[in-house]
Coordinates of C-alpha atoms and ligand atoms in Angstrom, one line a residue:
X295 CA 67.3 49.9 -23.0
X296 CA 64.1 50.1 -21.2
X297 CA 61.6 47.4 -21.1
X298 CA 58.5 49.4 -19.8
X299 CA 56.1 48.5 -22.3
X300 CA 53.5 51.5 -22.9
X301 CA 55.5 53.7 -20.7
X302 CA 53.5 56.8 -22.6
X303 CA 50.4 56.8 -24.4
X304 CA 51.0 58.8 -26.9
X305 CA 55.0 59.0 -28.7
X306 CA 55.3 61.9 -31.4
X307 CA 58.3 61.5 -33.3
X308 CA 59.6 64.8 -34.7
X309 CA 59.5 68.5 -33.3
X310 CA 58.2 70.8 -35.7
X311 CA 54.7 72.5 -36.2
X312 CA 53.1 69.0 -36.7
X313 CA 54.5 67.4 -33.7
X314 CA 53.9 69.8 -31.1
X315 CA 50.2 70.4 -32.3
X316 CA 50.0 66.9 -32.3
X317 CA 51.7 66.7 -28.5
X318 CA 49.5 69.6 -27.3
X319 CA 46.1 68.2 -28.5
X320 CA 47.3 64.8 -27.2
X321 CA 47.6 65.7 -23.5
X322 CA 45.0 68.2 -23.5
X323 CA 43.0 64.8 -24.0
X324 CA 44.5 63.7 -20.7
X325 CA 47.2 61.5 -22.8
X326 CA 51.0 61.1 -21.2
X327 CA 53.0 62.4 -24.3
X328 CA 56.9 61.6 -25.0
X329 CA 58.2 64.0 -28.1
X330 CA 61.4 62.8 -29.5
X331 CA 63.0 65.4 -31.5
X332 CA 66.9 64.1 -33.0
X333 CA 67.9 68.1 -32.8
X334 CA 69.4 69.7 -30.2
X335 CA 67.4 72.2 -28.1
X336 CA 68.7 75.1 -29.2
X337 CA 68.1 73.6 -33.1
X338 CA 64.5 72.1 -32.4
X339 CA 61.3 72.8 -34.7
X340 CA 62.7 71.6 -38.0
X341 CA 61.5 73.5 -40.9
X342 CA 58.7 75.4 -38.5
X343 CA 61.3 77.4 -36.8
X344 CA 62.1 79.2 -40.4
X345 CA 58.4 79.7 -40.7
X346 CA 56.3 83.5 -41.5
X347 CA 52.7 82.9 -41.8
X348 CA 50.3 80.4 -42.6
X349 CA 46.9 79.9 -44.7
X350 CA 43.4 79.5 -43.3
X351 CA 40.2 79.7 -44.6
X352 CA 38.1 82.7 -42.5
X353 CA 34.7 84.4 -43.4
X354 CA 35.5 88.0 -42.2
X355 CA 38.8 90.5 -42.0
X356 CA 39.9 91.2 -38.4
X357 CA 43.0 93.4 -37.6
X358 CA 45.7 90.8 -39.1
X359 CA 44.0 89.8 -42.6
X360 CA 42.3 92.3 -45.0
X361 CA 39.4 90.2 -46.1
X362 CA 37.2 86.8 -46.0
X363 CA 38.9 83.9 -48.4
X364 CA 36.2 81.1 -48.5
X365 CA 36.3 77.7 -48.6
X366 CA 35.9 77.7 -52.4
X367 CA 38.6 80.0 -53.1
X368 CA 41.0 78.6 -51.1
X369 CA 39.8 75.4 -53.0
X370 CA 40.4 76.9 -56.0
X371 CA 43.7 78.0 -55.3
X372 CA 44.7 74.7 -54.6
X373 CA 43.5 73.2 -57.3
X374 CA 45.4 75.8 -59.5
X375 CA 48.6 74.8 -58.1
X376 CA 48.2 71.1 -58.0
X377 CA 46.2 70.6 -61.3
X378 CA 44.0 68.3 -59.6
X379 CA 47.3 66.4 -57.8
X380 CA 45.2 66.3 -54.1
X381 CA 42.9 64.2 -52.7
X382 CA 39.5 66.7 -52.3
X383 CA 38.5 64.9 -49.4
X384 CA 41.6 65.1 -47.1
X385 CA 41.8 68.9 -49.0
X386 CA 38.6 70.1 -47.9
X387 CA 39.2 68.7 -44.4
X388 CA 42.3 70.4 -44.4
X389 CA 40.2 74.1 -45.4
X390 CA 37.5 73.7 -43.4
X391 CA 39.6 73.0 -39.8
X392 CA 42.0 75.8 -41.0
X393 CA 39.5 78.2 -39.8
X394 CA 39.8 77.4 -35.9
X395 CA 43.3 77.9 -36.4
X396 CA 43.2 81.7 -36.3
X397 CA 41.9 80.8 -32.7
X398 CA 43.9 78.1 -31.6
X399 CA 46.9 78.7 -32.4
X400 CA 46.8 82.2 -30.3
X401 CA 45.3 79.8 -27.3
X402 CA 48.5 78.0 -27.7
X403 CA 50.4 81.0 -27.0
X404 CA 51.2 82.5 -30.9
X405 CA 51.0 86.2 -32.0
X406 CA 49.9 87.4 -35.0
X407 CA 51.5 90.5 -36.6
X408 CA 49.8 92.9 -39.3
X409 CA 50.7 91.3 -42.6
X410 CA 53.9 91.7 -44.7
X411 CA 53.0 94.0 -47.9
X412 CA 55.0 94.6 -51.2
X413 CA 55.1 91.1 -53.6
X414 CA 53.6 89.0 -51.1
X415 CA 50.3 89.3 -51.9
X416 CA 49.4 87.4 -48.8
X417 CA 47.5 89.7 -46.7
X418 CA 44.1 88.5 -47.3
X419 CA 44.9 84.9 -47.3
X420 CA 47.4 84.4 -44.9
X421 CA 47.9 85.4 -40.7
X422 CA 52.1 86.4 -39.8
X423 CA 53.4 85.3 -36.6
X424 CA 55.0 87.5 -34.8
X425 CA 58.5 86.7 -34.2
X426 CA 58.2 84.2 -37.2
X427 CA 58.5 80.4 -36.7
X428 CA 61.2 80.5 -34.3
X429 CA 59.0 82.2 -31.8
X430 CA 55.6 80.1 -33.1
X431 CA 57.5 77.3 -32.2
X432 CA 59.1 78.3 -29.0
X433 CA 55.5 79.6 -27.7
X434 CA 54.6 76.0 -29.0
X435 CA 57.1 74.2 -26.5
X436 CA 56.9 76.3 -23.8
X437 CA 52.4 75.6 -24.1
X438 CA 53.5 71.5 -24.3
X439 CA 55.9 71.6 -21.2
X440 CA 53.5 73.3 -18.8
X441 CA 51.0 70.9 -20.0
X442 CA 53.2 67.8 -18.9
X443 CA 54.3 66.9 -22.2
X444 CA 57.9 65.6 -22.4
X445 CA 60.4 66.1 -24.6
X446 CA 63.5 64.3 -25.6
X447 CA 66.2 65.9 -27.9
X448 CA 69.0 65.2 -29.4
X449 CA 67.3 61.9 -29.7
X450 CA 66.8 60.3 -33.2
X451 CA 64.4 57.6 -33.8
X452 CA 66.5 54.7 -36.2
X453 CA 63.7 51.9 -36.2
X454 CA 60.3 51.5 -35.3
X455 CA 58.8 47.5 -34.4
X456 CA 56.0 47.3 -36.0
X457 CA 53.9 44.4 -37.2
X458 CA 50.2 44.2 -39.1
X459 CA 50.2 47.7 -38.8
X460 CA 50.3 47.8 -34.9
X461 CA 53.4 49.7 -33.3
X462 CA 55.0 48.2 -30.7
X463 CA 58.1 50.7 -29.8
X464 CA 60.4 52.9 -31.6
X465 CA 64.5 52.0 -31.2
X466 CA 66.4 55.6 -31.2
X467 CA 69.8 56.6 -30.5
X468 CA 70.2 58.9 -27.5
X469 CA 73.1 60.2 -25.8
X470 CA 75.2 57.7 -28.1
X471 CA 73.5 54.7 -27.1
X472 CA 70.2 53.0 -28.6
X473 CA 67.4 53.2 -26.3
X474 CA 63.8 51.7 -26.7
X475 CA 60.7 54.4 -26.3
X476 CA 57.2 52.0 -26.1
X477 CA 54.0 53.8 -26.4
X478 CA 50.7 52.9 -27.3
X479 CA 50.3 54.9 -29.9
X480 CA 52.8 56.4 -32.7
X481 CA 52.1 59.9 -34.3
X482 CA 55.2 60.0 -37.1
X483 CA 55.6 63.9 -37.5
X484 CA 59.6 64.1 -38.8
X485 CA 59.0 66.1 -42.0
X486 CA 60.2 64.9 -45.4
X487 CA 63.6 63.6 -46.7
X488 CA 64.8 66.5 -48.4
X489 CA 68.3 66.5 -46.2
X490 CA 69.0 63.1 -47.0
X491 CA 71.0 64.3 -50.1
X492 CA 72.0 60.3 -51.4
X493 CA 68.1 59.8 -51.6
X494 CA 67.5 62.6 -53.6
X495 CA 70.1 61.6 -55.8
X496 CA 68.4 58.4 -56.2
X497 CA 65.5 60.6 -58.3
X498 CA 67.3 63.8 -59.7
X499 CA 70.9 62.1 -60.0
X500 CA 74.3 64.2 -59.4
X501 CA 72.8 67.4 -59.9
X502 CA 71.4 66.4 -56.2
X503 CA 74.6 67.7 -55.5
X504 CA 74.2 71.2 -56.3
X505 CA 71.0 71.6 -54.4
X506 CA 70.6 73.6 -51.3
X507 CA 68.2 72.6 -48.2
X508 CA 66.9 75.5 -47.0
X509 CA 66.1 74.1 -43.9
X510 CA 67.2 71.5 -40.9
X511 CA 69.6 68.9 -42.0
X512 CA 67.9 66.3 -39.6
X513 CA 65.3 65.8 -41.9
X514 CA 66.7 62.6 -43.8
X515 CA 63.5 60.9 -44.0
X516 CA 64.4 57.4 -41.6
X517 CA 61.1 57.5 -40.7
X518 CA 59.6 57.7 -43.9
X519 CA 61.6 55.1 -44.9
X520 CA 61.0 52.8 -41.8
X521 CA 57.2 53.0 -42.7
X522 CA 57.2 52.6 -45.9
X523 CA 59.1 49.5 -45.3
X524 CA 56.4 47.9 -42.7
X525 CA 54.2 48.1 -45.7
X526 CA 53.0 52.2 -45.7
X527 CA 51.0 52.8 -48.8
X528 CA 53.6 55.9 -50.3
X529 CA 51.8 59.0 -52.0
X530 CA 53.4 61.7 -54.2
X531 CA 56.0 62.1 -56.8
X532 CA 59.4 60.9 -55.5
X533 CA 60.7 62.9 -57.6
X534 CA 58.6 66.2 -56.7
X535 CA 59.9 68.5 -54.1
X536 CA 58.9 72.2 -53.5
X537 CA 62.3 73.6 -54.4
X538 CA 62.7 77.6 -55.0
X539 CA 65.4 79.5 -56.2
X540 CA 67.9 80.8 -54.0
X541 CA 70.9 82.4 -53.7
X542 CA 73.7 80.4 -54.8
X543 CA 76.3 81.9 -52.1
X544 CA 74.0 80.5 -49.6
X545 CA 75.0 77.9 -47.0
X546 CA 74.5 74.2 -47.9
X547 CA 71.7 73.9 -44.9
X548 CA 69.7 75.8 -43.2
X549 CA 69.8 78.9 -44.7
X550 CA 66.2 79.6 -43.8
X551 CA 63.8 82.3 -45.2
X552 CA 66.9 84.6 -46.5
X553 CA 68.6 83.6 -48.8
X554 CA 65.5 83.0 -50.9
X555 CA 65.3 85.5 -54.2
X556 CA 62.6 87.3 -55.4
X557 CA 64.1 89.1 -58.2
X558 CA 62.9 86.9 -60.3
X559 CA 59.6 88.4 -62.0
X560 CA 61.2 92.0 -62.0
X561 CA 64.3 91.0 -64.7
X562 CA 65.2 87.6 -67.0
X563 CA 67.0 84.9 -66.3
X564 CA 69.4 82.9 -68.3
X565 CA 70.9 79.7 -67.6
X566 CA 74.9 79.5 -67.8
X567 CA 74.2 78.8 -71.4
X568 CA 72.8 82.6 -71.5
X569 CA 69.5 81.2 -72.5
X570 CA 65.9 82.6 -71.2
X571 CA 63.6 78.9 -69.8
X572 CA 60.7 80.5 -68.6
X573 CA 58.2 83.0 -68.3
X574 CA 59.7 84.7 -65.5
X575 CA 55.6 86.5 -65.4
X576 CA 53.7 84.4 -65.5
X577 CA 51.9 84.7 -62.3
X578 CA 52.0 86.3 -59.1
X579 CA 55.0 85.3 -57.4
X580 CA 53.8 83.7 -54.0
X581 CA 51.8 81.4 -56.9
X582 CA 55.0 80.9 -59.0
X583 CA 58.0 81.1 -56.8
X584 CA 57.9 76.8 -55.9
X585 CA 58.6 76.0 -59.5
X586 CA 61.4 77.4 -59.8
X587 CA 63.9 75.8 -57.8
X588 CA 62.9 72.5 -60.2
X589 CA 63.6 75.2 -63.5
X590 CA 67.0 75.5 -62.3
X591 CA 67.8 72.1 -61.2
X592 CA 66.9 70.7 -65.1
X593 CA 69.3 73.8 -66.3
X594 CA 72.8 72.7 -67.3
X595 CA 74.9 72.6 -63.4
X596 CA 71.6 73.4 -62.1
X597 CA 72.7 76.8 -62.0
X598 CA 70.8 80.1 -63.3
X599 CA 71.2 84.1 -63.0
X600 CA 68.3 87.0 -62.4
X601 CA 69.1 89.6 -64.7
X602 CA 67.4 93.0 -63.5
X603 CA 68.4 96.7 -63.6
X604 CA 68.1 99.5 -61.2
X605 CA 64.0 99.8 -61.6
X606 CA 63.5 96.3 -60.4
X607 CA 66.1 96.3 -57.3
X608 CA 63.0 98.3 -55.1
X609 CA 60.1 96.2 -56.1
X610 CA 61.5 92.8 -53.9
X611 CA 62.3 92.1 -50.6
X612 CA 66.2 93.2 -50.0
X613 CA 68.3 89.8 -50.2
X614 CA 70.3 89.0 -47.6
X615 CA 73.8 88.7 -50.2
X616 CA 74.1 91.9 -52.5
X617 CA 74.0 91.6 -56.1
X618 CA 76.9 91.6 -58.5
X619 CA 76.7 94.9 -59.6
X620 CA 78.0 96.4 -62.6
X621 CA 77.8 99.9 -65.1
X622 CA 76.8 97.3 -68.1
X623 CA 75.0 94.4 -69.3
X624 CA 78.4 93.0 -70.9
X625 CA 80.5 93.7 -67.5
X626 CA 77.9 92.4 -65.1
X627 CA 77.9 89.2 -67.4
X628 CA 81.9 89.0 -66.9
X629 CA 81.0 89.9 -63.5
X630 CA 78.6 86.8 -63.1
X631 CA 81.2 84.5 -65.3
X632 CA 78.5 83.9 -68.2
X633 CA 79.3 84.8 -71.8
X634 CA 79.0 88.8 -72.2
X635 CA 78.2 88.9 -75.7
X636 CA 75.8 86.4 -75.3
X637 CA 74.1 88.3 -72.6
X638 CA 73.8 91.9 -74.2
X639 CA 72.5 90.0 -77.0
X640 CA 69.5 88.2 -74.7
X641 CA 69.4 91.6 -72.9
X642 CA 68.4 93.8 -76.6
X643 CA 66.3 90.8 -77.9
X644 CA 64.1 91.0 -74.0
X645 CA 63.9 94.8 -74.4
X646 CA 62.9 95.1 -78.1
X647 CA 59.8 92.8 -77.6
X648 CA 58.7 94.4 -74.4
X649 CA 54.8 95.7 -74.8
X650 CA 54.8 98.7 -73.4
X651 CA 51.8 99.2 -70.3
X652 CA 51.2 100.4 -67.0
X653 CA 53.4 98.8 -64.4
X654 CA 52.0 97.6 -61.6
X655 CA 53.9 94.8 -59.2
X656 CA 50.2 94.5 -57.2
X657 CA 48.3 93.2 -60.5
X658 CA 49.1 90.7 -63.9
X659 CA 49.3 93.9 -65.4
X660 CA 50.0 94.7 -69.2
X661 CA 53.5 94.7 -69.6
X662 CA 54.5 91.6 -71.7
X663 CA 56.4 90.7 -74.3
X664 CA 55.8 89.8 -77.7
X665 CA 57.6 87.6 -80.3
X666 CA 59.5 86.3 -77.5
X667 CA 60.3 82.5 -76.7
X668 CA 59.7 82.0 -74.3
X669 CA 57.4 84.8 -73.7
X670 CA 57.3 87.0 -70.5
X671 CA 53.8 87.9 -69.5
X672 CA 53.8 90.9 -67.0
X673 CA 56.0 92.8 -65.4
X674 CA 58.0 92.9 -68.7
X675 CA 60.0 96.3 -68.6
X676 CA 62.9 97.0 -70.8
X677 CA 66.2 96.0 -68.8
X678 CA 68.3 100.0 -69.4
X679 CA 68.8 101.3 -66.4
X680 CA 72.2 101.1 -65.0
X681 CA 74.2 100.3 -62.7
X682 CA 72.4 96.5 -63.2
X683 CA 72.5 93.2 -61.1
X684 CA 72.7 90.2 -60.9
X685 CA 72.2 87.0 -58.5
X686 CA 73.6 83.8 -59.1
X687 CA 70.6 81.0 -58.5
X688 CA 70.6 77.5 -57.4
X689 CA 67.6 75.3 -56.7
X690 CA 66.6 75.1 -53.0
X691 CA 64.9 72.6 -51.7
X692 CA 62.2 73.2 -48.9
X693 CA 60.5 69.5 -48.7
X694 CA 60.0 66.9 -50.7
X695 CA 56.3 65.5 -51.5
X696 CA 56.6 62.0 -51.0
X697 CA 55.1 60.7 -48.1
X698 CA 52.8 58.2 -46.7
X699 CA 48.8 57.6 -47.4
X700 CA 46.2 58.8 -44.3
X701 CA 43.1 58.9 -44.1
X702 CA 41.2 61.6 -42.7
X703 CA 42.1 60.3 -39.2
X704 CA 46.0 61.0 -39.6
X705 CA 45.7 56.7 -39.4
X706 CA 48.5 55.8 -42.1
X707 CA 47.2 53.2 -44.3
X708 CA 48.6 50.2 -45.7
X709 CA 49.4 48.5 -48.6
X710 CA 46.1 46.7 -47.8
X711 CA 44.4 49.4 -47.8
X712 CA 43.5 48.9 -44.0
X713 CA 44.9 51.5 -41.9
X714 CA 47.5 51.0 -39.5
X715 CA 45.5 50.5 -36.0
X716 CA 47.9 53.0 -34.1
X717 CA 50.0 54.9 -35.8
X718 CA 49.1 58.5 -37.4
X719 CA 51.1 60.9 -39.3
X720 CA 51.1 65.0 -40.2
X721 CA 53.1 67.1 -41.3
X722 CA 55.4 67.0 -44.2
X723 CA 55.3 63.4 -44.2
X724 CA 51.9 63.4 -45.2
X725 CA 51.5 66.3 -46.9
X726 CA 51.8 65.0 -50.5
X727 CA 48.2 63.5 -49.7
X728 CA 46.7 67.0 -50.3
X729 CA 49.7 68.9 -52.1
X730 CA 50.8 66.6 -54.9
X731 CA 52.2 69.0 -56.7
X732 CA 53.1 73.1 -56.7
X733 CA 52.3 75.2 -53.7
X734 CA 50.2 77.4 -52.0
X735 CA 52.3 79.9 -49.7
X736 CA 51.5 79.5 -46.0
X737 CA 49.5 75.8 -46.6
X738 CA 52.9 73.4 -45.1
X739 CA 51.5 75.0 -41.7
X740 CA 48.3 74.6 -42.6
X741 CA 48.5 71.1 -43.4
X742 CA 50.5 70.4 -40.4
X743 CA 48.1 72.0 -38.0
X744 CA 45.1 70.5 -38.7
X745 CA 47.0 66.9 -39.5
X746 CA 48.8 67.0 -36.1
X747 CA 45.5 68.2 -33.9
X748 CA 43.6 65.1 -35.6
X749 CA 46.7 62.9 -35.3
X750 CA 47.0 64.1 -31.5
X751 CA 43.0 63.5 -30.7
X752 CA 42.7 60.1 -32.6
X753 CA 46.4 58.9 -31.0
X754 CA 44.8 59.6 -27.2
X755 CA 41.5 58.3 -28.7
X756 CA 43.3 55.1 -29.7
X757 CA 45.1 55.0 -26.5
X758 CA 42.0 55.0 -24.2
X759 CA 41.1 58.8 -24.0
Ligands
FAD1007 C1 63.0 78.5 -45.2 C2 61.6 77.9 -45.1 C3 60.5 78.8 -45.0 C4 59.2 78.3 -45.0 N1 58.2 79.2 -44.8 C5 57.0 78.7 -44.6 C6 55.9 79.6 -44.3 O1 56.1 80.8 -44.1 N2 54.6 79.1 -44.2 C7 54.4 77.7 -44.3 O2 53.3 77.3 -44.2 N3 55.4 76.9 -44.6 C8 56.7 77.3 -44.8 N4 57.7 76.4 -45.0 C9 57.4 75.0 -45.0 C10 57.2 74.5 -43.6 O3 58.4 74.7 -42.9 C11 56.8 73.1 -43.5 O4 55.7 72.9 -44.3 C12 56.4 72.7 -42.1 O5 57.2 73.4 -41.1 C13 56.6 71.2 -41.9 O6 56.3 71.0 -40.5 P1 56.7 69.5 -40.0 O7 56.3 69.5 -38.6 O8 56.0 68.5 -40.9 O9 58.2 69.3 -40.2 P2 59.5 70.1 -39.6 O10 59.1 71.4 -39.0 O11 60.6 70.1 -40.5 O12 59.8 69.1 -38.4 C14 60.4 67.8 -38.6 C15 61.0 67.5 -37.3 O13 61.4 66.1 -37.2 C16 62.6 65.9 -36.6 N5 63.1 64.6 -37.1 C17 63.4 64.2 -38.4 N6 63.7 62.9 -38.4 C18 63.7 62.5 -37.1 C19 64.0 61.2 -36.5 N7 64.3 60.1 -37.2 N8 63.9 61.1 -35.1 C20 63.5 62.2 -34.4 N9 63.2 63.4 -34.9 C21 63.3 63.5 -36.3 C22 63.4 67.1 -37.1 O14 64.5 67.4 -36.2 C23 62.3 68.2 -37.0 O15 62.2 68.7 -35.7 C24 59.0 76.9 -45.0 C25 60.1 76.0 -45.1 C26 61.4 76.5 -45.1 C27 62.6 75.6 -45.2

């Protein structure tokens, strides 16, 4: 154990996207940083590291977004998704500082790539890295270390000493053994507690057992817990989780960006009952594709299937399992092991409502059903041409939205209502402050950007800088 007492100025627990802005901005304000990331090396960055692109509000196109989205759009976007579940102040914050991003993150040592076409429909709103995450985050570490920052892995923080909202050091197991880290300040930056499958449980019961983490399984939410338990003032649903659906064949963790499906808005899907649930239309995809991870996981053995036929299979990114395949709606439900009777029938009654209309995958365009319950409102095209497919679906989780109260200083704040004198947090573990509910694609980054560059100034602010 160590006794030095404020051995660093600033400690960032975690070592994703939040905690290395957070790191970087710290020491560029002349701070000593200690990062303490529980992953190994090779496995560091969390959720980051299966990252494509990211949000930000900008007032002109350049050569890697096709157009200006304002601070009132991107407003209105947000409330869209959240029906009003965000708090406008930290939400506004969050839009306004996106727009330095586009700069900063490049100064950091990031790329951007020309955007990703086809169902996205990101390329006005959104900036690709190139390389993805993986190499976001590795320009990210390879930025801290040159700037002195120091990094710990494989080292997870258990406990944190805390009283009255003053951290004194955080107890973590390294190597084996526990080990003290003191610091003068605390920036909490470990993501949510989506890994932590017995917690989940504790909300959604044993069908937490059928769920898939998309990402890192390090992220069981101790220090969530340990700061909620010195008295953090919690925010979000515990329940509410950005979940999508994904390939049931994939692996139980950190599957990453592909085994997610987007079949979804170009067929139907049943549930093993053979029974539609949803508009699978309703909306463009990137504004739709976060609900349905929580439509499967309330379907019977929170399991589901995307019917399409051999139109659809161009109009979505390829998926990294193939379909079932099979010559007929009744063979590709013995295929999928649902009822084939049941799913021609669902298949006719789908195909005899469709309204006919001009397809088009880039617009809500006309095609829609009618007399159908529940209804599907574009994209609706008669499911005839063979050979058809299938993709079993399971809910996969990507984070959870409960998390702890800041204010628009990253300071966490209390049950008193007082913030915490020196301790911050960004990242997922705030995030359900501004996203309490649905999602915006690319705005986890966003919010984890501009949260860990505030939590990393005001952290070397409260330690003397
Ligand atoms: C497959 C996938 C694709 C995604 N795509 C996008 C996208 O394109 N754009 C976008 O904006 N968002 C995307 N997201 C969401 C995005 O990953 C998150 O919003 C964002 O990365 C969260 O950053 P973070 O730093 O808060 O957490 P993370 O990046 O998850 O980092 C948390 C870190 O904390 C560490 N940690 C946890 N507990 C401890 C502990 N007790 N002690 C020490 N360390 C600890 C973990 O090892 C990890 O390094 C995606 C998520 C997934 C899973």
């Amino acid at each position: 154990m160590t006794d030095s007492k404020h051995a660093f100025d600033v400690i960032v627990v975690g070592g994703g996207n939040a905690a290395l802005c957070a790191a970087i901005t710290a020491r560029r304000a002349g701070a000593s940083v200690l990062v303490l990331e529980c992953a190994t090396k090779d496995f560091r960055a969390g959720n980051s590291r299966h990252t494509r692109d990211i949000r930000y509000m900008h007032r002109a196109a350049t050569d890697f977004v096709t157009a200006t989205y304002d601070e009132e759009e991107f407003w209105r976007d947000l409330l869209g998704v959240t029906g009003g579940a965000t708090d406008e102040r930290l939400a506004r914050l969050t839009i306004r500082e996106s727009e330095t991003l586009g700069d900063w993150m490049p100064a950091n040592g990031v790329r951007w790539q020309k955007p990703l076409r086809g169902t996205l429909h990101l390329m006005r709103s959104n900036l690709f890295m190139l390389g993805g995450g993986k190499a976001m985050m590795n320009a990210y570490y390879d930025t801290a270390l040159k700037l002195g920052v120091e990094i710990a892995y494989e080292t997870e923080v258990r406990e944190v000493k805390m009283s009255d909202g003053e951290f004194a050091f955080a107890l973590a197991i390294h190597n084996g053994g526990a080990k003290e880290y003191a610091a003068k300040t605390l920036v909490v930056a470990s993501g949510g507690f989506e890994a932590n499958i017995p917690w989940l449980k504790e909300y959604w019961g044993d069908a937490a057992d059928n769920f898939i983490i998309r990402g890192t399984p390090h992220n069981q939410g101790r220090m969530l817990k340990e700061l909620l338990r010195h008295g953090a003032k919690p925010v979000g649903d515990p329940r509410g989780c950005h979940a999508v659906a994904l390939d049931a064949r994939a692996p139980k963790f950190d599957g990453g960006i592909v085994t997610r499906l987007d079949s979804v808005p170009f067929g139907i899907v049943v549930n093993k009952d053979v029974k539609r649930f949803y508009d699978e239309g309703e909306d463009f995809w990137p504004k739709r594709y976060a609900i349905w991870g929580k439509l499967i996981a309330e379907q019977p053995g929170q399991i589901a299937y995307s019917i399409i036929d051999s139109e659809g299979l161009p109009h979505f990114m390829p998926s990294v399992f193939p379909p079932v395949e099979a010559g007929s709606i009744g063979a590709l439900g013995a295929a999928l092991a649902i009822d084939p009777a049941a799913l021609s029938a669902v298949v006719d009654e789908y195909n005899r409502s469709v309204r006919h209309g001009r397809f088009d995958p880039g617009s809500l365009d006309e095609c829609r059903t009618e007399g159908l319950d529940p209804p599907k409102s574009h994209w609706a095209r008669p499911i005839e041409t063979p050979p058809y497919y299938g993709y079993p679906l399971r809910p996969g989780i990507t984070f959870t939205y409960l998390g702890v109260t800041v204010n628009e200083r990253a300071q966490v704040i209390m049950q008193n209502d007082h913030p915490a004198r020196n301790v911050f947090a960004a990242g997922e573990v705030m995030a359900g402050n501004i996203l309490g509910r649905g999602y915006l694609a690319g705005f986890g980054l966003t919010i984890g950007s501009v949260f860990g560059r505030i939590a990393g100034r005001e952290a070397a602010r409260c330690a003397g800088f």
